[in-house]
Tab-separated table of N, CA and C in Angstrom:
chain	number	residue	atom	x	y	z
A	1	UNK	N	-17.010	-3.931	-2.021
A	1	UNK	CA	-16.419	-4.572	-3.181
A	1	UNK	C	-17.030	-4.048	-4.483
A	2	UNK	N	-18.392	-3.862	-4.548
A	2	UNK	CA	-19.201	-3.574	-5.404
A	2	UNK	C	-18.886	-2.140	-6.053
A	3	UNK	N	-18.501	-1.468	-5.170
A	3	UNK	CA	-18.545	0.247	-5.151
A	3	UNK	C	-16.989	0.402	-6.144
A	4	UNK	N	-16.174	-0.432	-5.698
A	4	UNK	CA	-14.669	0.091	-6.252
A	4	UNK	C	-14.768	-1.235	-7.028
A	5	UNK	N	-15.417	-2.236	-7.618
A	5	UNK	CA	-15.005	-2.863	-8.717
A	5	UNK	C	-15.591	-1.529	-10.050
A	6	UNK	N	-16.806	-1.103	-9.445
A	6	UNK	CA	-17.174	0.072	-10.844
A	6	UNK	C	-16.240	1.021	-10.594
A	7	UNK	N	-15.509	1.688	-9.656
A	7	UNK	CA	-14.674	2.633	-10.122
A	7	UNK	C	-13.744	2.101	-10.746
A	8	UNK	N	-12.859	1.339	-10.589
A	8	UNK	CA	-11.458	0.372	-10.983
A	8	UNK	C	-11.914	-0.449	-12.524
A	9	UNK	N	-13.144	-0.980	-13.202
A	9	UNK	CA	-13.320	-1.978	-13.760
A	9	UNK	C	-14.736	-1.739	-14.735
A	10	UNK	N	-15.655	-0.979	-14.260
A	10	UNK	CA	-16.652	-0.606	-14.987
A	10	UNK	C	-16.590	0.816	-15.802
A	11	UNK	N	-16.841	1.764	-14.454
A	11	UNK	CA	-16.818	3.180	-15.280
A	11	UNK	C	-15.521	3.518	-16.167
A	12	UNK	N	-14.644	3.361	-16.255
A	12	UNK	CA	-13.164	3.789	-16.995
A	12	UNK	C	-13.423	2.844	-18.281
A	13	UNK	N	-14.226	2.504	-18.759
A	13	UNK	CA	-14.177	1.875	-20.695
A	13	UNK	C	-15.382	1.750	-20.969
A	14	UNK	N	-15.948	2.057	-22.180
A	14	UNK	CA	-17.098	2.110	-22.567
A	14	UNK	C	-17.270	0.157	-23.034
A	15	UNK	N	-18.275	-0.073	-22.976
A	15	UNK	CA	-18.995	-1.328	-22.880
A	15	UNK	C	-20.243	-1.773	-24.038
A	16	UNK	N	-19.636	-0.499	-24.583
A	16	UNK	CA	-20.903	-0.440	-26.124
A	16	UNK	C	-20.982	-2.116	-26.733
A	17	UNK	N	-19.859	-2.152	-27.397
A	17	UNK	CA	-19.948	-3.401	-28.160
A	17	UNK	C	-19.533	-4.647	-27.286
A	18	UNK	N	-19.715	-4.967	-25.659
A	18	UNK	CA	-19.313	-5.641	-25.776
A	18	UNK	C	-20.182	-7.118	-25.270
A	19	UNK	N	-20.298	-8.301	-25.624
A	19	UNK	CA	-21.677	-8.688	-25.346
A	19	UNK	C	-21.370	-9.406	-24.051
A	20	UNK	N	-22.719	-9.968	-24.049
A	20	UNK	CA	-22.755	-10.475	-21.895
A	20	UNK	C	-21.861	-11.184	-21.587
A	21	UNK	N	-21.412	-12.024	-22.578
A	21	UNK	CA	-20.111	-13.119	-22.320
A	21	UNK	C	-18.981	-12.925	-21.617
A	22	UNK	N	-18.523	-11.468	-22.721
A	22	UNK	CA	-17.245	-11.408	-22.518
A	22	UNK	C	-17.366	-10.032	-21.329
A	23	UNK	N	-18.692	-9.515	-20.990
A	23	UNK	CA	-18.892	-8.937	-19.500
A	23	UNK	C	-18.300	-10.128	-18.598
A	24	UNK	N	-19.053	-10.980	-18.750
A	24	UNK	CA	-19.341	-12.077	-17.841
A	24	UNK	C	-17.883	-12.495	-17.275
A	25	UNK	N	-17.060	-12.619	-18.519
A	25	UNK	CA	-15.332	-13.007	-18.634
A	25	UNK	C	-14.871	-11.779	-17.494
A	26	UNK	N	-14.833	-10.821	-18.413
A	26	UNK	CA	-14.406	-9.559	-17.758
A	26	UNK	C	-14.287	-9.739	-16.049
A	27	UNK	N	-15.659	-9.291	-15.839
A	27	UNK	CA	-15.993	-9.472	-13.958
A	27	UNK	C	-15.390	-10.638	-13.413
A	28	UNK	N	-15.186	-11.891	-13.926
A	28	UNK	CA	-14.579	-13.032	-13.684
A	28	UNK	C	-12.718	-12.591	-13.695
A	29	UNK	N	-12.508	-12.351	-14.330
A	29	UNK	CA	-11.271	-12.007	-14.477
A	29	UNK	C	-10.502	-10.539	-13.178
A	30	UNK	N	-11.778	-9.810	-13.376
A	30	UNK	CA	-11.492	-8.614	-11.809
A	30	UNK	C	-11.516	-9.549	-10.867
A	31	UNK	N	-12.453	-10.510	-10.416
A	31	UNK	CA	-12.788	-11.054	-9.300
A	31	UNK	C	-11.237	-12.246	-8.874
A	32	UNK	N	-10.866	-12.474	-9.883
A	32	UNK	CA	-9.413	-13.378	-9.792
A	32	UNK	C	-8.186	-12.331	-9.414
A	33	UNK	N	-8.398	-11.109	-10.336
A	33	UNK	CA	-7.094	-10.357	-9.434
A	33	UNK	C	-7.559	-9.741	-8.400
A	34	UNK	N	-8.877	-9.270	-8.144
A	34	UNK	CA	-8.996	-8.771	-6.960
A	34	UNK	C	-8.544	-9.614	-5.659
A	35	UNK	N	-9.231	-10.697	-5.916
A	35	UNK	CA	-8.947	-11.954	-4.567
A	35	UNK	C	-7.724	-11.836	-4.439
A	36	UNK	N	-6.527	-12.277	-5.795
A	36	UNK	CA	-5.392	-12.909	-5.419
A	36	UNK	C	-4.260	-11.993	-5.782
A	37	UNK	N	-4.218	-11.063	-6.472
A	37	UNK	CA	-3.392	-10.002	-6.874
A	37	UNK	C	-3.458	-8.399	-6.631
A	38	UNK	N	-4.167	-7.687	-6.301
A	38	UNK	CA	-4.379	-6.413	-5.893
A	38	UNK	C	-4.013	-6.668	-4.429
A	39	UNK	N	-3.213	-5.151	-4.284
A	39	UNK	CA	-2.209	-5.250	-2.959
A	39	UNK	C	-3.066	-4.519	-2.406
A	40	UNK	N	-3.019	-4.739	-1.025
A	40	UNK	CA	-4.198	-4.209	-0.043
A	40	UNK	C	-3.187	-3.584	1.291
A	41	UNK	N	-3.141	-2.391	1.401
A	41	UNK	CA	-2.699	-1.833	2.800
A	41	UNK	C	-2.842	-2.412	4.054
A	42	UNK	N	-4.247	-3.055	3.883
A	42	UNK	CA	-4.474	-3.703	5.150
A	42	UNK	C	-3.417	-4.887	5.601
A	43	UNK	N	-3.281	-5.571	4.332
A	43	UNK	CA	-1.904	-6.424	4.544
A	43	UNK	C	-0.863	-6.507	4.351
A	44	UNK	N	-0.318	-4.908	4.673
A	44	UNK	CA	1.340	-4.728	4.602
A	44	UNK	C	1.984	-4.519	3.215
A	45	UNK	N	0.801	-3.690	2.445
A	45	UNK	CA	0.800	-3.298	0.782
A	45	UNK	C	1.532	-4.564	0.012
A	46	UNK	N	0.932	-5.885	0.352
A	46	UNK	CA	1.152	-7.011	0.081
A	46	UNK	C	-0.084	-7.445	-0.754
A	47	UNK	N	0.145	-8.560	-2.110
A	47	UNK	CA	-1.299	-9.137	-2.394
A	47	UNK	C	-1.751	-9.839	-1.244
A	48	UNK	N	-2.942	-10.770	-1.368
A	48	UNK	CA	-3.298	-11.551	-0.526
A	48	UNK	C	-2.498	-13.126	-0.592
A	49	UNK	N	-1.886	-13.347	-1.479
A	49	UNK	CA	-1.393	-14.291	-2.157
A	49	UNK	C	0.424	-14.495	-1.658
A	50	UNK	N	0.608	-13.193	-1.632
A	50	UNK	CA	2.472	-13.050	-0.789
A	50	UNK	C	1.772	-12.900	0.615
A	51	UNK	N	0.873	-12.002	1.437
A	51	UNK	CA	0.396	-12.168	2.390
A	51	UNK	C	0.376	-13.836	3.104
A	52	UNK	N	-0.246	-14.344	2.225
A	52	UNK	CA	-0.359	-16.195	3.072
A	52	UNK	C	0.622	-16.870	3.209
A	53	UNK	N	1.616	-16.668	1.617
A	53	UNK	CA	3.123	-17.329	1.898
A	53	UNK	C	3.826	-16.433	2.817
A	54	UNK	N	3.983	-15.324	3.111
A	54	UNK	CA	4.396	-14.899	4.540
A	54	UNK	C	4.119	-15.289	5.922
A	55	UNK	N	2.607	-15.620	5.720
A	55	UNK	CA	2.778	-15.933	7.544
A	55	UNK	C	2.201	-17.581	7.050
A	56	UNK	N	2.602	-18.151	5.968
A	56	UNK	CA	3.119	-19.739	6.393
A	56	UNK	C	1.662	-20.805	5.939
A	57	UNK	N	0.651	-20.011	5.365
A	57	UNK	CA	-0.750	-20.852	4.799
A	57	UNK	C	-0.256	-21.301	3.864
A	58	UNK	N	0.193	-20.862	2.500
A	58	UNK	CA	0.484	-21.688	1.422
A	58	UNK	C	2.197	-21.457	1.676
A	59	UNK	N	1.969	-22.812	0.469
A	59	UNK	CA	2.935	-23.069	0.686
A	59	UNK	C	3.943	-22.484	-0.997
């Protein structure tokens, strides 16, 4: 997780001005689309989120 949040989310924008907060926001904000919006091959190039309403967890 660690390895491809810095390729996807760290290394690609410089971070000069920006202070711990809105880091803090930032990583918070990857960690919400990562969980629930980034489509994953493993599940049928589906998010995880159409993944569950497919096989019937949420509703």
């Amino acid at each position: 997780f660690f390895g491809r949040m810095k390729n996807e989310m760290f290394y690609c924008r410089s971070w000069q001005n920006v202070t711990i907060e809105e880091f803090i926001n930032q990583i918070d904000e990857y960690m919400l689309w990562y969980r629930n919006k980034r489509i994953k091959m493993s599940l049928g190039a589906l998010n995880p989120m159409e993944y569950r309403k497919n096989i019937g967890v949420v509703a």
